Each structure stands twice: as structure tokens, then as C-alpha cells.
Amino acid sequence: MVDVALQQMEAMLRALMSTDNAVRNQAEEALAQARQAPDSLFSALIAMLRSNQDEQVRSLAAVLLRKEIIRLLAQSADAQGVTVSTQVKALLKSELLACIEQEPQRSIRKKASDVVGQLAINIMSNDPSGWPELFPWMLEGTRSTNVPLHEAALAIFNTLSEFIAEKMAAHHGMLLDVFRSSLQAQQELSVRNAALRALASFLMALSEPSQRVPFQELVPLMLQTISDALARGMEDECREALEVFVEVAESQTKFLKRHLAECVTGMIAIASNTSLDDSLRHLALEFLLTIAEGAPTLARKMPRFCADTVPVALAMMLELECDTAQELQEWEDEDEDEEDTEVTNYDVGEEALDRLAIALGGKAMMPVLFGIIQEWFPSDDWKKRHAALMAISQSGEGCEAQMAKQLEPIVTTIVTRFGDAHPRVRWAAINTIGQMSTDFGPQLQAKLHSCVLPALVSAMDDGCKRVKAHAAAAVINFCEHCERKTLRPYLQGLLGKLMQLLSTNQRRVQEQAVTAVASVADVAEQDFVPFYDAFIPGLKELLRNSGGKEYRMLRGKAMECISLIGVAVGKDKFGPDAKDVMELLIKTQQGAELDTDDPQVSFMLQACARICKCLGEHFQPYLPFVIPPLLASAQLDPELHVTDVDDEDGDQEDEEGMESVTVNIRGQGNKRITIRTSALEEKATACSMLHSYVADLKEAFFPYVQEVATILVPLIKFQYMDEVRTAAMMAMPELLDSCILALAKGASGASAALVSQLLCFMLEPILEQLKAEPDVETLACQLEAFGELLAHGGSCEHAKLSADQIQKSTEVLQMLMRESNERRDEREGRRGDEDVDDEEEEQLEGEAEREEIVMQSLVEAAGKLFEVYQSGYLPYFDSLLMPTVSEMLQPTAIASSRAAALCLFDDVIEHCSADGGSSRYIAGI
């Protein structure tokens, strides 16, 4: 019988590895059935691990053992005692340790070590003395000359790091000895790396910084591991050690503080060594960036940190491959949206500059960065000129305050490079102006339009089509923060040149030109009317006749352009063309060639919403066309998956639109969390569009109110994306308003009961989300929408809250006010830290500004309650809000808190004076 069971287990394991889905599905069903008899399952799996001759079978047996043990751990505390017998546990303990001692394959030993760690957690979580043989065996392994055994023991220490940190504080000194001996130079690098991984996990598991201090002596040994690996040319081992250093820098920067100078020096040497493998250089630079981001004050105080790190990033930006005429032609022909996704040294250097500038700030970055830029600008090497320009583009956000003081000379110098001999440098100059138009708008547009716009118009005549297209793209950036009066004198020349670009047969140029026209129209508004007849016929023609997949983006951008022009010129001018345009959009939407990933879908949804804004109630006949797709998109599943990092089938990220992160889940090890970001983006767009339609159409949207509310109300609590929660919440007061207006106008189906039911349906989820919202900026938006919802009680009796609802709403406002004040106090405490420098002070100011908006929104929401219920709200105010508001009014409170409190008392006086309700508060104020 035993042999039959083992044969069945081997067959199941082989079936689980099958490439045939049907076979694999049958095997998964068999595994699910086998779980009903866990003793038999574990016995068979351990037998496979110990005796099967096939490495793949043994490997999968180890993986399944670990998964099944984790499954037991996730069950109730006593379930594992019920489902697995003492005898099988004893078998697992002895056979797993024997496997580690005897298994010839390193990868399988590693998996067996992971199983031991998970089994130990399972057993010792309930009974710390439940495996007395394990720790002596592990300690013996770390003292052994047997390298595989030593490595395996450290791997188990790694898995058990949280347990040891929490439950075995008395033995931390022993663990320090283990790490110290395992990191010595005479040990094999595989052992030293295993010690590094275990040490990193242990450091993260310790709850108190003081517990980490004794282990700081190990940092020089940790660094020596990297140095020795490099000296021996063992790049894989060096890579593993660098990964651990990055991990420690991310979570425990202060642990490295005593030896940070040596760490930084070593990492700069690696990152700047062009003879090393690129991945090693990238990891070393990532360490430096992690330090800058995690401890910016510490980094700025190091005399050479910025001066040594910035040149490393800039040097990587010189590593471009475009030295031949053929390579240059390939670059010109390349679609920017479809460039090679392989990460190059140039990409790494460019991103590093951006992150350094944001982390360290302009005061630290500008002298170093611009010292090098000024050397490289006049260089004969086009790569240096290119890097200098792109460095300005990348650092603008972080160095905004300092660069703004020198904006005119910087922009003037960049514009001179529009005429550079090399097309990639011309492209970089235009790109930098586009980025600076975003980073420094509207100051740049207001002061330097006469320098920038004529230069961009001239650049549209460039002989390189990629440069020409990028000049049009820069116009889009310029228009983001441009005022109508600034743009007006340039319309004739700018639109005339864009019309020429639209007439070319170069698709990429046409795409950028169409979007540029849309951006110009958005700013120009009525000033665009004289140009309307010149553009609209050609744009409609693009929709009719630009077939083929390669033209999908162009058609989508044409939809965007037409709709923005429509909004700009208004209903009177656009109205006659609107019907044709909507028919073209409907035809496109219903066309058989429209794939689910077609970019036209998003453009079409947004174009329809703009046309609705333009036409108002006249758009109502098109709602049956636009609303169903939006409802479908709003209900998209983002396909969240949580898998083991070492799962061979955990490759969902390879699919387009999927992204994943790796996190350590307590008691379960490293997990890969994967989500379909493309679905998230489409979901957010759909929610935003639904909000737009109901806001624009008012009572004309009423036929869809109930269906839309049914879908959007649950999305108020959608946890995977702020934008979805915000759009859903903002739609709530608009949906209620539509219902109220429909009732007032006697629309079919509208009723007082429906208004009350809709309010009740919305309110509880809204209050729950306000209490749970983790993002301060999102909370401010949600509170604004909540205030608008409350205000409807003033225009409609049936939209008023019950006494219980007023109580619950006020309790939420009270809780949020207290939390805001606590964050304020915590921030003020950080301001008193002697390590806070100017850059960190700016960050604290930004946090304070965002918090002030939250408090203003809270006060406004409470003000709406006074506006609707007047003196009837005073009992709720007195019992719940008054204590907090009184504290905010004290002379010792900060100015913004006192101002917020005064605003609330202003509402008391305004809305509660008619019956004398406010009189008792005036003396106190």
C-alpha cells in the first residue's frame, strides 16, 4: 500500500509540472483532495524529497511541503495539532534535517532549509520548546567546516529571524557570535552571503533601535564580503551581497551610520567602475540613492556625498549607443512610446539624478551639478552636451527653488541648443524646455514666452522628424501653465506651423501636432474660433479614413483634439459638427476592429465627456452609447494575485499591463503581489468620466443614477488606487443632486423616498472610508465631497440627515480633527529635532500645507451642518467638537489651527444668531 501511495504522489507531482493545462488542473484537484488526509500527504511528500531520483520531483516536493506548512500556520491555533499527528511531525523534523545533511543539490537543500524554518515557526509559535533539537543542530552547523551545512543553518536562521528577535532576546548575543564567525574572511563567500541575508532579516525584525547597536560592529565585515567577492571576480556573490546592503539601507539606515562613510566610498568605487557588470554598478548606485532618500539630512552632512555621487550618475548618462549613421537613423525611426524596455546605464543615471535632486534639494545639488554642466555644454562630444541638457531636465523638480532664481539665463542657454549640430542634442534641448515648462510654470510662460515659443515654432522645421515631433510635444507642455493672453499673439504662427505638420505623412509628427493643437485650443478658448474651420474638417477626416492598428493612437488623439476644440469654441460654433463627430465615435466604438487594449477607448471616453460638457442637456440622446462601456470599465477586476516569490508560475508581470512588488509577509516569507495596472487606470478613468457626466447633465442624468450609485458607492472604499476612491466619492453629491433636481421637475421615477434611500445608501460607506482613508490629500478631496453632500439638506427636506446620522457624522469629524491635530503635534516635534536642515524644513512645510487643507475641509463640512440645521446642530457641536475646537483656539496653538477654529465659530454666529443660539459663544471668542 505504501508503494502505491508513493507512486500516486510521484505521478501527481509530475502532473503538476506538466505543460498541459488539463493535466495540471487534474493534479491540483488531486492535491486538494489529498489535503483531507494531511498525515498521508506529508508522509508521501517527505518520502519524495528524501528518496526520489528525479531532481525536479524532489524540488517540487520541497516547495509543496513549505506551502502546506504555511497553509497549516494560517489556520486556527489548534488546527495544526488536530490535523497533523505527533508521529508525522517527528518524521518531518528528523527527515528534513537529514535531507539537508545528505541532499547533493544546493537548490534543493535551500528549499529544504526553508521548509525547516516554516515548520519551526508552525511548531514553536504555540510551543517554544516544541523542537528542542533544532537550535543545537543549527549552532553546530554554523561551527562546522561543512560549507553546505553552515549555509543551510544560516538560511534557517534567516527564516526564523522574527521568532528569534521576539521570543529569544536572551540569545541575541549568541546570534551576534554566529554572524561574526560566519562573516570572517576565511569562510566561503556562499556562507558569508547567507550570513548577510540572515543578519538583514534579523535587523528588520528587531523592534528597538538599541537592540541593533551591538550588531553595528559587523558592518566592516559585511563590506569586506563585497570587496573579497570583487577581488575574486565572483560577481554573482557580489550581487547577492549588494542586494542585502540595499535592503538594509532601505529599512535600517541608522544601523549603518557609524560606518556610512566607508559604505559610501565603497559603493561609489563600484558604481563608477565601468569594467564591472552593469547590474553591480546599478546596485551600488541604488544603495547611494537609498541613503539619500532615507536619510537626506545625513547625506547632506557628509562632506563628499553629493560631490561624489552626482558625477557617477552623470557619467552613466554618457553611456549612449548612437555613434554611427545607422544607429542615428534607427533612433530617428524609433517610436518613443515603443522604445526598447531594457534598462540601460543611461536610464539608470538619468533616474538617479532625478531622485538625488528630489532627495537632497537644490542647495546641495546645484553647485555640483551645474559645475559639471557648464564644463560639458561647450564640449565637442555630443554625448556630454546631451547629458548636460538632460541633467537640467531631470533635476528641475528637486532644484526648483534654486533654478527659478536663474531661470532666464538657463532657458536662454538651452534654447541656443535648438540649433545644435547633432539631432539628439537638439531633441534633448527641446525636451528640457518642455519639462521646464511643466516644472517652472506659469513663471516660465509669463516671463520667457518670447524666447521659447518662436524657437519651438522654428524647431518644427527641423530636418529630423523626431526632433520636429518633439517640438510639437513641447508646445503641449508649454500650454499646461500658459494664460490665454500670453498665447494670443502667437496663435497665427503657431497654428499655421502645426497645420503644416498635420499635412505631413509622418504619423509620429502628426500625433504630436494633433495634441499640440488640442492644447493650444484649450488655452485659447474663444480666440480659437477664427481657426476652427481650418482644422475641424481635417480632423474629422482623420477619424474617417485613418485605418489600421498603427493609426489607432492618431485617431485617439484626433478625438481628444476635436473635443477640446469643441469646449474651447462653445456650443454655438461646435454644435453643427457635434452630431457628425458623435456618429464617428459611435461607429468607432462599435467597430469590430476595436481591441480591448485599443488606446482609442480611453480617448473616446474622455472625448465624449468633453462633448457632453459643451452640449449640456443636448448630449442626453448619446448617453445609451457612452454609459454602458463606462459602467463595464468601472467594474473591471484589477486581478490581484499573491504568490510565493519562488513560484515558477508567478510570471504574471510578463503580461502587458501587469506590475508586481515583493513584500515580506509575517510568518509566510517573501510574497509576490501582482496587479493589472492597466485595469486600474481604466477603472479610474471610467469613475472620473461618470462623475463628469452627472455633474454636467444634472437631472438629465437621473435615469442612470441608481445603476451608477450601485457601482460607485462600493468603490468609495476601493483600496488599490486613490484616484478611484476620489472620483467615486466626488460623484456622490452630484448623484444626489441629480435625484433632487429630477424630483423638483417631476421627472418620471423620481420620488422623495428615492432621495432618502439614496442618501442612506451612500452615507455609511462614506463615513467608514473617511475614518479609514490613509492618504491626506485624498482625505481632503473626500471631505470636500462630503461637505457638498451635507449641503443638499438645505435645498431638499428629504436630503436631511436623521439625528442618528448627524451624531455619527459629527463623531467622524471629531475623530478626524483629533487625528489632524496629532499629526500637527508630531510634525512640530520633528521640527525641534536638531538634525532637521533647510530641505527637511521645506518638506515639513509641505506636509503642514496639506494638513491645513484637511482641517479647512473638516471645518467646512461642520459649517455645512450648521448651515442646514442651524441652532439644532449646537448640541452635537457642544458634546463632540467643542473640546477639540477650544484647544485649537488657545493662544498657544499655531496660527492655522486658531484660524480654522475661528472659521467654525464664524459659522456658529452666521447660522445660529437668529434665535440667539450663538450668544453664549461670543464672549468666549
Short mmCIF file of C-alpha atoms in Angstrom, two decimals, residues 134-146 149-150 153 157:
data_model
loop_
_atom_site.label_atom_id
_atom_site.label_comp_id
_atom_site.label_asym_id
_atom_site.label_seq_id
_atom_site.Cartn_x
_atom_site.Cartn_y
_atom_site.Cartn_z
CA LEU A 134 16.73 22.33 16.21
CA PHE A 135 18.80 25.17 17.67
CA PRO A 136 21.68 22.92 18.84
CA TRP A 137 21.70 21.43 15.33
CA MET A 138 21.79 24.93 13.77
CA LEU A 139 24.57 26.12 16.06
CA GLU A 140 26.59 23.01 15.32
CA GLY A 141 26.10 23.71 11.63
CA THR A 142 27.49 27.25 11.94
CA ARG A 143 30.57 25.88 13.72
CA SER A 144 31.10 23.14 11.16
CA THR A 145 33.65 23.09 8.35
CA ASN A 146 30.88 21.57 6.21
CA LEU A 149 25.56 22.59 6.35
CA HIS A 150 26.81 26.00 7.53
CA ALA A 153 21.86 26.63 9.15
CA PHE A 157 18.22 31.50 10.99
#
